[in-house]
PDB file of C-alpha atoms in Angstrom:
ATOM      1  CA  MET I  13     121.552 101.121 143.966  1.00  0.00           C
ATOM      2  CA  ARG I  14     123.396 102.524 140.972  1.00  0.00           C
ATOM      3  CA  VAL I  15     121.755 100.653 138.112  1.00  0.00           C
ATOM      4  CA  PRO I  16     122.324 100.454 135.296  1.00  0.00           C
ATOM      5  CA  SER I  17     125.995 100.427 136.205  1.00  0.00           C
ATOM      6  CA  PRO I  18     128.303 102.706 134.190  1.00  0.00           C
ATOM      7  CA  VAL I  19     130.439 101.651 131.234  1.00  0.00           C
ATOM      8  CA  GLU I  20     133.990 102.941 130.739  1.00  0.00           C
ATOM      9  CA  GLU I  21     136.102 102.419 127.627  1.00  0.00           C
ATOM     10  CA  VAL I  22     139.687 101.271 128.185  1.00  0.00           C
ATOM     11  CA  ARG I  23     142.178 102.611 125.674  1.00  0.00           C
ATOM     12  CA  ASP I  24     144.991 100.083 125.349  1.00  0.00           C
ATOM     13  CA  GLY I  25     147.377 100.085 122.415  1.00  0.00           C
ATOM     14  CA  ARG I  26     148.009  96.356 122.684  1.00  0.00           C
ATOM     15  CA  LEU I  27     144.327  95.654 122.053  1.00  0.00           C
ATOM     16  CA  GLU I  28     143.890  98.371 119.471  1.00  0.00           C
ATOM     17  CA  ARG I  29     146.736  96.902 117.413  1.00  0.00           C
ATOM     18  CA  VAL I  30     144.723  93.703 116.983  1.00  0.00           C
ATOM     19  CA  GLY I  31     141.451  95.515 116.336  1.00  0.00           C
ATOM     20  CA  VAL I  32     139.785  94.948 119.709  1.00  0.00           C
ATOM     21  CA  ARG I  33     137.981  97.675 121.670  1.00  0.00           C
ATOM     22  CA  LEU I  34     137.559  96.969 125.375  1.00  0.00           C
ATOM     23  CA  SER I  35     135.087  98.572 127.767  1.00  0.00           C
ATOM     24  CA  LEU I  36     134.404  97.826 131.420  1.00  0.00           C
ATOM     25  CA  LYS I  37     130.930  97.390 132.877  1.00  0.00           C
ATOM     26  CA  ARG I  38     131.542  98.853 136.343  1.00  0.00           C
ATOM     27  CA  ASP I  39     129.182  96.678 138.342  1.00  0.00           C
ATOM     28  CA  ASP I  40     131.544  97.162 141.272  1.00  0.00           C
ATOM     29  CA  LEU I  41     129.996 100.647 141.612  1.00  0.00           C
ATOM     30  CA  VAL I  42     126.400  99.442 142.079  1.00  0.00           C
ATOM     31  CA  HIS I  43     126.611  99.732 145.894  1.00  0.00           C
ATOM     32  CA  PRO I  44     129.568 100.053 148.297  1.00  0.00           C
ATOM     33  CA  ASP I  45     128.503  97.040 150.380  1.00  0.00           C
ATOM     34  CA  LEU I  46     126.643  95.050 147.718  1.00  0.00           C
ATOM     35  CA  PRO I  47     128.758  95.413 144.589  1.00  0.00           C
ATOM     36  CA  GLY I  48     127.790  94.083 141.213  1.00  0.00           C
ATOM     37  CA  ASN I  49     126.814  90.490 140.890  1.00  0.00           C
ATOM     38  CA  LYS I  50     126.421  90.142 144.666  1.00  0.00           C
ATOM     39  CA  TRP I  51     123.423  92.484 144.616  1.00  0.00           C
ATOM     40  CA  ARG I  52     122.042  91.022 141.405  1.00  0.00           C
ATOM     41  CA  LYS I  53     122.215  87.493 142.845  1.00  0.00           C
ATOM     42  CA  LEU I  54     120.677  88.472 146.165  1.00  0.00           C
ATOM     43  CA  LYS I  55     117.916  90.775 144.883  1.00  0.00           C
ATOM     44  CA  TYR I  56     115.297  88.145 144.094  1.00  0.00           C
ATOM     45  CA  ASN I  57     116.447  85.832 146.879  1.00  0.00           C
ATOM     46  CA  LEU I  58     115.740  88.622 149.368  1.00  0.00           C
ATOM     47  CA  ARG I  59     112.325  89.154 147.789  1.00  0.00           C
ATOM     48  CA  ALA I  60     111.549  85.420 147.986  1.00  0.00           C
ATOM     49  CA  ALA I  61     112.697  85.227 151.606  1.00  0.00           C
ATOM     50  CA  SER I  62     110.430  88.137 152.534  1.00  0.00           C
ATOM     51  CA  GLU I  63     107.429  86.773 150.615  1.00  0.00           C
ATOM     52  CA  GLN I  64     107.845  83.392 152.326  1.00  0.00           C
ATOM     53  CA  GLY I  65     107.927  85.029 155.744  1.00  0.00           C
ATOM     54  CA  HIS I  66     111.548  84.244 156.611  1.00  0.00           C
ATOM     55  CA  ARG I  67     113.510  86.567 158.850  1.00  0.00           C
ATOM     56  CA  THR I  68     116.833  84.709 158.729  1.00  0.00           C
ATOM     57  CA  LEU I  69     119.151  84.051 155.793  1.00  0.00           C
ATOM     58  CA  LEU I  70     121.606  81.154 156.020  1.00  0.00           C
ATOM     59  CA  THR I  71     124.357  80.679 153.491  1.00  0.00           C
ATOM     60  CA  PHE I  72     127.778  79.114 152.935  1.00  0.00           C
ATOM     61  CA  GLY I  73     131.277  80.210 152.003  1.00  0.00           C
ATOM     62  CA  GLY I  74     134.991  79.893 152.499  1.00  0.00           C
ATOM     63  CA  ALA I  75     136.942  81.941 154.999  1.00  0.00           C
ATOM     64  CA  TYR I  76     137.562  84.716 152.453  1.00  0.00           C
ATOM     65  CA  SER I  77     134.139  84.625 150.818  1.00  0.00           C
ATOM     66  CA  ASN I  78     132.876  87.900 149.342  1.00  0.00           C
ATOM     67  CA  HIS I  79     129.458  86.247 149.222  1.00  0.00           C
ATOM     68  CA  LEU I  80     129.390  85.929 153.022  1.00  0.00           C
ATOM     69  CA  ARG I  81     130.324  89.601 153.312  1.00  0.00           C
ATOM     70  CA  ALA I  82     127.585  90.648 150.912  1.00  0.00           C
ATOM     71  CA  THR I  83     124.908  88.479 152.531  1.00  0.00           C
ATOM     72  CA  ALA I  84     125.783  89.894 155.936  1.00  0.00           C
ATOM     73  CA  ALA I  85     125.551  93.450 154.577  1.00  0.00           C
ATOM     74  CA  ALA I  86     122.255  92.692 152.843  1.00  0.00           C
ATOM     75  CA  GLY I  87     120.859  91.352 156.088  1.00  0.00           C
ATOM     76  CA  ARG I  88     121.768  94.541 157.893  1.00  0.00           C
ATOM     77  CA  ILE I  89     120.387  96.781 155.147  1.00  0.00           C
ATOM     78  CA  PHE I  90     117.119  94.908 154.584  1.00  0.00           C
ATOM     79  CA  GLY I  91     116.415  93.715 158.130  1.00  0.00           C
ATOM     80  CA  PHE I  92     117.282  89.996 158.029  1.00  0.00           C
ATOM     81  CA  ASP I  93     119.241  88.004 160.583  1.00  0.00           C
ATOM     82  CA  THR I  94     122.112  86.178 158.891  1.00  0.00           C
ATOM     83  CA  VAL I  95     124.030  82.963 159.537  1.00  0.00           C
ATOM     84  CA  GLY I  96     127.226  82.100 157.694  1.00  0.00           C
ATOM     85  CA  ILE I  97     128.418  78.493 157.531  1.00  0.00           C
ATOM     86  CA  VAL I  98     132.171  78.642 156.959  1.00  0.00           C
ATOM     87  CA  ARG I  99     134.094  75.810 155.313  1.00  0.00           C
ATOM     88  CA  GLY I 100     136.769  74.355 157.612  1.00  0.00           C
ATOM     89  CA  GLU I 101     137.785  75.065 161.168  1.00  0.00           C
ATOM     90  CA  GLU I 102     137.674  78.330 163.070  1.00  0.00           C
ATOM     91  CA  HIS I 103     140.804  80.508 163.097  1.00  0.00           C
ATOM     92  CA  LEU I 104     141.162  83.423 165.490  1.00  0.00           C
ATOM     93  CA  PRO I 105     141.530  86.299 165.160  1.00  0.00           C
ATOM     94  CA  LEU I 106     139.057  86.485 162.296  1.00  0.00           C
ATOM     95  CA  ASN I 107     140.373  87.584 158.922  1.00  0.00           C
ATOM     96  CA  GLU I 108     139.132  90.836 157.395  1.00  0.00           C
ATOM     97  CA  SER I 109     136.289  89.216 155.444  1.00  0.00           C
ATOM     98  CA  LEU I 110     134.804  87.295 158.368  1.00  0.00           C
ATOM     99  CA  ALA I 111     135.355  90.176 160.783  1.00  0.00           C
ATOM    100  CA  TYR I 112     133.388  92.401 158.402  1.00  0.00           C
ATOM    101  CA  ALA I 113     130.563  89.847 158.228  1.00  0.00           C
ATOM    102  CA  VAL I 114     130.368  89.661 162.014  1.00  0.00           C
ATOM    103  CA  ALA I 115     130.373  93.465 162.244  1.00  0.00           C
ATOM    104  CA  GLN I 116     127.312  93.447 159.954  1.00  0.00           C
ATOM    105  CA  GLY I 117     125.536  91.143 162.409  1.00  0.00           C
ATOM    106  CA  MET I 118     126.231  87.723 160.867  1.00  0.00           C
ATOM    107  CA  ARG I 119     126.552  84.750 163.200  1.00  0.00           C
ATOM    108  CA  LEU I 120     129.241  82.319 162.094  1.00  0.00           C
ATOM    109  CA  ASP I 121     129.345  78.543 162.354  1.00  0.00           C
ATOM    110  CA  TYR I 122     131.982  76.167 161.009  1.00  0.00           C
ATOM    111  CA  MET I 123     131.607  72.909 159.081  1.00  0.00           C
ATOM    112  CA  ASP I 124     134.253  70.288 158.423  1.00  0.00           C
ATOM    113  CA  ARG I 125     135.219  69.947 154.786  1.00  0.00           C
ATOM    114  CA  GLY I 126     133.720  66.491 154.351  1.00  0.00           C
ATOM    115  CA  THR I 127     130.303  67.610 155.557  1.00  0.00           C
ATOM    116  CA  TYR I 128     130.638  70.861 153.650  1.00  0.00           C
ATOM    117  CA  ARG I 129     130.859  68.945 150.389  1.00  0.00           C
ATOM    118  CA  ARG I 130     127.429  67.502 151.267  1.00  0.00           C
ATOM    119  CA  LYS I 131     125.967  70.827 152.435  1.00  0.00           C
ATOM    120  CA  ALA I 132     122.997  70.720 150.032  1.00  0.00           C
ATOM    121  CA  GLU I 133     121.925  67.204 151.022  1.00  0.00           C
ATOM    122  CA  PRO I 134     118.674  66.952 153.019  1.00  0.00           C
ATOM    123  CA  ASP I 135     120.192  65.474 156.179  1.00  0.00           C
ATOM    124  CA  VAL I 136     122.794  68.248 156.421  1.00  0.00           C
ATOM    125  CA  VAL I 137     120.189  70.950 155.830  1.00  0.00           C
ATOM    126  CA  ALA I 138     117.924  69.320 158.424  1.00  0.00           C
ATOM    127  CA  SER I 139     120.718  69.404 161.014  1.00  0.00           C
ATOM    128  CA  LEU I 140     121.244  73.088 160.292  1.00  0.00           C
ATOM    129  CA  ARG I 141     117.544  73.749 160.857  1.00  0.00           C
ATOM    130  CA  GLU I 142     117.739  71.933 164.182  1.00  0.00           C
ATOM    131  CA  ARG I 143     120.617  74.196 165.193  1.00  0.00           C
ATOM    132  CA  TRP I 144     119.499  77.521 163.733  1.00  0.00           C
ATOM    133  CA  GLY I 145     115.724  77.227 163.410  1.00  0.00           C
ATOM    134  CA  ASP I 146     113.774  78.434 160.402  1.00  0.00           C
ATOM    135  CA  PHE I 147     115.777  80.132 157.642  1.00  0.00           C
ATOM    136  CA  TYR I 148     115.834  80.932 153.943  1.00  0.00           C
ATOM    137  CA  LEU I 149     118.739  79.021 152.410  1.00  0.00           C
ATOM    138  CA  VAL I 150     120.946  80.925 149.969  1.00  0.00           C
ATOM    139  CA  PRO I 151     123.395  78.550 148.227  1.00  0.00           C
ATOM    140  CA  GLU I 152     127.150  79.055 148.217  1.00  0.00           C
ATOM    141  CA  GLY I 153     128.017  81.957 145.954  1.00  0.00           C
ATOM    142  CA  GLY I 154     124.342  82.895 145.827  1.00  0.00           C
ATOM    143  CA  SER I 155     123.793  80.992 142.575  1.00  0.00           C
ATOM    144  CA  ASN I 156     120.268  79.626 142.079  1.00  0.00           C
ATOM    145  CA  ALA I 157     117.264  80.370 139.870  1.00  0.00           C
ATOM    146  CA  PRO I 158     116.417  83.717 141.542  1.00  0.00           C
ATOM    147  CA  ALA I 159     120.077  84.740 141.189  1.00  0.00           C
ATOM    148  CA  VAL I 160     120.051  83.874 137.484  1.00  0.00           C
ATOM    149  CA  ARG I 161     117.006  86.067 136.951  1.00  0.00           C
ATOM    150  CA  GLY I 162     118.742  88.899 138.761  1.00  0.00           C
ATOM    151  CA  CYS I 163     121.881  88.548 136.666  1.00  0.00           C
ATOM    152  CA  ALA I 164     119.769  88.486 133.501  1.00  0.00           C
ATOM    153  CA  GLU I 165     119.026  92.134 134.280  1.00  0.00           C
ATOM    154  CA  LEU I 166     122.755  92.771 133.944  1.00  0.00           C
ATOM    155  CA  GLY I 167     122.628  91.274 130.461  1.00  0.00           C
ATOM    156  CA  ALA I 168     119.639  93.418 129.563  1.00  0.00           C
ATOM    157  CA  GLU I 169     121.683  96.534 130.388  1.00  0.00           C
ATOM    158  CA  VAL I 170     124.341  95.690 127.776  1.00  0.00           C
ATOM    159  CA  ASP I 171     124.318  97.980 124.757  1.00  0.00           C
ATOM    160  CA  PRO I 172     123.642  96.051 121.531  1.00  0.00           C
ATOM    161  CA  SER I 173     126.792  97.500 119.933  1.00  0.00           C
ATOM    162  CA  PHE I 174     128.975  95.109 121.958  1.00  0.00           C
ATOM    163  CA  ASP I 175     129.871  91.801 120.333  1.00  0.00           C
ATOM    164  CA  VAL I 176     131.282  89.823 123.277  1.00  0.00           C
ATOM    165  CA  VAL I 177     130.442  90.198 126.970  1.00  0.00           C
ATOM    166  CA  CYS I 178     132.877  88.663 129.466  1.00  0.00           C
ATOM    167  CA  CYS I 179     132.648  87.768 133.132  1.00  0.00           C
ATOM    168  CA  ALA I 180     134.540  85.704 135.678  1.00  0.00           C
ATOM    169  CA  VAL I 181     132.953  82.381 136.632  1.00  0.00           C
ATOM    170  CA  GLY I 182     133.060  80.945 140.141  1.00  0.00           C
ATOM    171  CA  THR I 183     129.730  79.211 140.760  1.00  0.00           C
ATOM    172  CA  GLY I 184     128.130  79.952 137.386  1.00  0.00           C
ATOM    173  CA  GLY I 185     125.168  82.128 138.329  1.00  0.00           C
ATOM    174  CA  THR I 186     126.428  85.362 136.825  1.00  0.00           C
ATOM    175  CA  LEU I 187     127.244  83.810 133.447  1.00  0.00           C
ATOM    176  CA  ALA I 188     123.952  81.897 133.409  1.00  0.00           C
ATOM    177  CA  GLY I 189     121.965  85.088 133.849  1.00  0.00           C
ATOM    178  CA  LEU I 190     124.188  87.310 131.722  1.00  0.00           C
ATOM    179  CA  ALA I 191     123.913  84.941 128.757  1.00  0.00           C
ATOM    180  CA  ALA I 192     120.142  84.803 129.138  1.00  0.00           C
ATOM    181  CA  GLY I 193     119.841  88.578 129.220  1.00  0.00           C
ATOM    182  CA  ILE I 194     122.010  89.740 126.320  1.00  0.00           C
ATOM    183  CA  ALA I 195     120.760  90.156 122.762  1.00  0.00           C
ATOM    184  CA  SER I 196     120.639  87.176 120.424  1.00  0.00           C
ATOM    185  CA  HIS I 197     123.540  88.433 118.275  1.00  0.00           C
ATOM    186  CA  GLN I 198     125.866  88.780 121.275  1.00  0.00           C
ATOM    187  CA  ARG I 199     128.140  86.171 122.830  1.00  0.00           C
ATOM    188  CA  ALA I 200     128.851  85.689 126.540  1.00  0.00           C
ATOM    189  CA  LEU I 201     132.322  84.433 127.435  1.00  0.00           C
ATOM    190  CA  GLY I 202     133.059  83.200 130.936  1.00  0.00           C
ATOM    191  CA  PHE I 203     136.511  82.801 132.495  1.00  0.00           C
ATOM    192  CA  ALA I 204     136.685  80.051 135.121  1.00  0.00           C
ATOM    193  CA  VAL I 205     138.646  81.084 138.214  1.00  0.00           C
ATOM    194  CA  LEU I 206     138.864  77.500 139.486  1.00  0.00           C
ATOM    195  CA  LYS I 207     141.362  74.900 138.380  1.00  0.00           C
ATOM    196  CA  GLY I 208     139.589  72.112 136.533  1.00  0.00           C
ATOM    197  CA  GLY I 209     136.628  74.361 135.799  1.00  0.00           C
ATOM    198  CA  ALA I 210     135.196  72.385 132.874  1.00  0.00           C
ATOM    199  CA  PHE I 211     132.390  71.140 135.144  1.00  0.00           C
ATOM    200  CA  LEU I 212     131.068  74.712 135.201  1.00  0.00           C
ATOM    201  CA  ASN I 213     129.618  74.186 131.720  1.00  0.00           C
ATOM    202  CA  GLU I 214     127.156  71.690 133.187  1.00  0.00           C
ATOM    203  CA  GLU I 215     126.519  73.931 136.182  1.00  0.00           C
ATOM    204  CA  VAL I 216     125.666  76.996 134.089  1.00  0.00           C
ATOM    205  CA  GLU I 217     123.295  74.970 131.934  1.00  0.00           C
ATOM    206  CA  ARG I 218     121.699  73.449 135.064  1.00  0.00           C
ATOM    207  CA  LEU I 219     121.121  76.918 136.500  1.00  0.00           C
ATOM    208  CA  GLN I 220     119.554  78.153 133.277  1.00  0.00           C
ATOM    209  CA  ARG I 221     117.248  75.155 133.110  1.00  0.00           C
ATOM    210  CA  GLU I 222     116.294  75.688 136.758  1.00  0.00           C
ATOM    211  CA  ALA I 223     115.459  79.328 136.029  1.00  0.00           C
ATOM    212  CA  TYR I 224     113.936  79.070 132.542  1.00  0.00           C
ATOM    213  CA  GLY I 225     113.412  75.401 131.720  1.00  0.00           C
ATOM    214  CA  GLU I 226     115.964  75.536 128.896  1.00  0.00           C
ATOM    215  CA  ARG I 227     119.494  76.553 127.938  1.00  0.00           C
ATOM    216  CA  ARG I 228     119.588  80.182 126.832  1.00  0.00           C
ATOM    217  CA  GLY I 229     121.988  82.403 124.927  1.00  0.00           C
ATOM    218  CA  ASN I 230     125.273  81.917 123.101  1.00  0.00           C
ATOM    219  CA  TRP I 231     127.853  81.296 125.813  1.00  0.00           C
ATOM    220  CA  SER I 232     131.032  79.360 126.518  1.00  0.00           C
ATOM    221  CA  ILE I 233     133.643  79.088 129.273  1.00  0.00           C
ATOM    222  CA  VAL I 234     137.432  79.418 129.003  1.00  0.00           C
ATOM    223  CA  THR I 235     139.201  77.298 131.623  1.00  0.00           C
ATOM    224  CA  ASP I 236     142.920  78.045 131.254  1.00  0.00           C
ATOM    225  CA  PHE I 237     143.206  81.398 133.042  1.00  0.00           C
ATOM    226  CA  HIS I 238     142.821  80.264 136.651  1.00  0.00           C
ATOM    227  CA  PHE I 239     146.466  81.090 137.540  1.00  0.00           C
ATOM    228  CA  GLY I 240     146.759  78.163 139.936  1.00  0.00           C
ATOM    229  CA  GLY I 241     143.175  77.786 141.114  1.00  0.00           C
ATOM    230  CA  TYR I 242     140.551  79.539 143.186  1.00  0.00           C
ATOM    231  CA  ALA I 243     141.976  82.318 145.395  1.00  0.00           C
ATOM    232  CA  ARG I 244     145.445  81.523 144.058  1.00  0.00           C
ATOM    233  CA  ARG I 245     147.763  83.823 142.174  1.00  0.00           C
ATOM    234  CA  ASP I 246     151.193  83.756 140.596  1.00  0.00           C
ATOM    235  CA  GLU I 247     153.812  86.251 139.441  1.00  0.00           C
ATOM    236  CA  GLU I 248     152.242  86.532 136.000  1.00  0.00           C
ATOM    237  CA  LEU I 249     148.876  87.554 137.434  1.00  0.00           C
ATOM    238  CA  ASP I 250     150.465  89.966 139.909  1.00  0.00           C
ATOM    239  CA  ALA I 251     152.384  91.578 137.057  1.00  0.00           C
ATOM    240  CA  PHE I 252     149.183  91.970 135.039  1.00  0.00           C
ATOM    241  CA  VAL I 253     147.385  93.587 138.000  1.00  0.00           C
ATOM    242  CA  ALA I 254     150.265  96.035 138.541  1.00  0.00           C
ATOM    243  CA  ASP I 255     150.488  96.873 134.837  1.00  0.00           C
ATOM    244  CA  PHE I 256     146.726  97.410 134.518  1.00  0.00           C
ATOM    245  CA  ARG I 257     146.768  99.767 137.495  1.00  0.00           C
ATOM    246  CA  ARG I 258     149.674 101.709 136.029  1.00  0.00           C
ATOM    247  CA  ARG I 259     148.023 102.013 132.619  1.00  0.00           C
ATOM    248  CA  HIS I 260     144.422 102.594 133.645  1.00  0.00           C
ATOM    249  CA  GLY I 261     144.380 103.614 137.308  1.00  0.00           C
ATOM    250  CA  LEU I 262     142.191 100.728 138.441  1.00  0.00           C
ATOM    251  CA  LEU I 263     143.275  98.143 141.021  1.00  0.00           C
ATOM    252  CA  LEU I 264     141.696  94.839 140.000  1.00  0.00           C
ATOM    253  CA  ASP I 265     140.308  92.162 142.294  1.00  0.00           C
ATOM    254  CA  TRP I 266     142.762  89.330 141.627  1.00  0.00           C
ATOM    255  CA  VAL I 267     140.439  86.485 142.721  1.00  0.00           C
ATOM    256  CA  TYR I 268     137.979  87.085 139.879  1.00  0.00           C
ATOM    257  CA  VAL I 269     138.253  90.203 137.731  1.00  0.00           C
ATOM    258  CA  ALA I 270     142.006  90.221 137.097  1.00  0.00           C
ATOM    259  CA  LYS I 271     141.920  86.635 135.850  1.00  0.00           C
ATOM    260  CA  MET I 272     139.126  87.464 133.427  1.00  0.00           C
ATOM    261  CA  LEU I 273     140.852  90.573 132.073  1.00  0.00           C
ATOM    262  CA  ALA I 274     144.190  88.814 131.778  1.00  0.00           C
ATOM    263  CA  GLY I 275     142.376  86.174 129.761  1.00  0.00           C
ATOM    264  CA  VAL I 276     140.741  88.790 127.527  1.00  0.00           C
ATOM    265  CA  HIS I 277     144.108  90.398 126.776  1.00  0.00           C
ATOM    266  CA  SER I 278     145.769  87.052 126.105  1.00  0.00           C
ATOM    267  CA  LEU I 279     142.997  85.854 123.779  1.00  0.00           C
ATOM    268  CA  ALA I 280     143.027  89.168 121.907  1.00  0.00           C
ATOM    269  CA  GLU I 281     146.767  89.014 121.369  1.00  0.00           C
ATOM    270  CA  ARG I 282     146.404  85.432 120.091  1.00  0.00           C
ATOM    271  CA  GLY I 283     143.855  86.577 117.519  1.00  0.00           C
ATOM    272  CA  ALA I 284     140.866  84.886 119.134  1.00  0.00           C
ATOM    273  CA  PHE I 285     138.636  87.883 118.396  1.00  0.00           C
ATOM    274  CA  ARG I 286     137.952  89.057 114.869  1.00  0.00           C
ATOM    275  CA  GLU I 287     139.036  92.567 113.925  1.00  0.00           C
ATOM    276  CA  ASP I 288     136.687  95.369 115.044  1.00  0.00           C
ATOM    277  CA  THR I 289     135.311  93.285 117.924  1.00  0.00           C
ATOM    278  CA  ARG I 290     133.830  95.306 120.776  1.00  0.00           C
ATOM    279  CA  VAL I 291     134.351  93.518 124.099  1.00  0.00           C
ATOM    280  CA  LEU I 292     132.561  94.415 127.324  1.00  0.00           C
ATOM    281  CA  ALA I 293     134.103  92.999 130.521  1.00  0.00           C
ATOM    282  CA  VAL I 294     132.021  92.967 133.707  1.00  0.00           C
ATOM    283  CA  VAL I 295     133.864  94.243 136.789  1.00  0.00           C
ATOM    284  CA  THR I 296     131.920  92.412 139.470  1.00  0.00           C
ATOM    285  CA  GLY I 297     133.790  93.851 142.460  1.00  0.00           C
TER     286      GLY I 297
END
């Protein structure tokens, strides 16, 4: 694992004109199969599964879930069997994400959307145990108390010279840990990638209380840079991705990272950051 992950400054005249310096925390370079927050979320879950004597990990995700990919890879690397419960019906041939998970040894099962919404309820979990036997349950997106503690290590890596640390928010675990790990004078800013993401404020606080018994850190979530909703994109986002690649040579993941960075640029140009602000944006993969 390449930790701490490297930091690269991005020189962009548009930001410099408004007094903002942007750097990227390249968590996508932590590991080729377990990039960034995926490894940080899984690290202590894998330890707990091993300590509790489990040999199988079971988790949930959509058909294009990076979390399913990462859990499958982690199972192969660390010697766990893996089961992925996929939201919705089966479609063949498998898309690239699910085909990768299967190639890593993951067994797939499918759950109708109504039941999937209840996936954490005891009767649903009990039915999964009847079908798949004993397993260590990793929640969708990997976000739980062990994941928060893992992501807090990301926050602890942040140099104290940065004022604002940004990350994309899907299930809330990365922001919950990041905010808990940064210094007291720093602010964590999350960018929701889901439409109607205001509920994530409650989710991040719930995760922090589950991990630490209290809310921690100075953090907030911006909800108006979802570009249509989770795993959705529009011409504006595509244009930003193309422009960023042309300027800086980095092709951004449009599901998470591009939305965050587009939000950072937009807020900077609106004057949301004071002059001489140093912003660190986490590239999660």
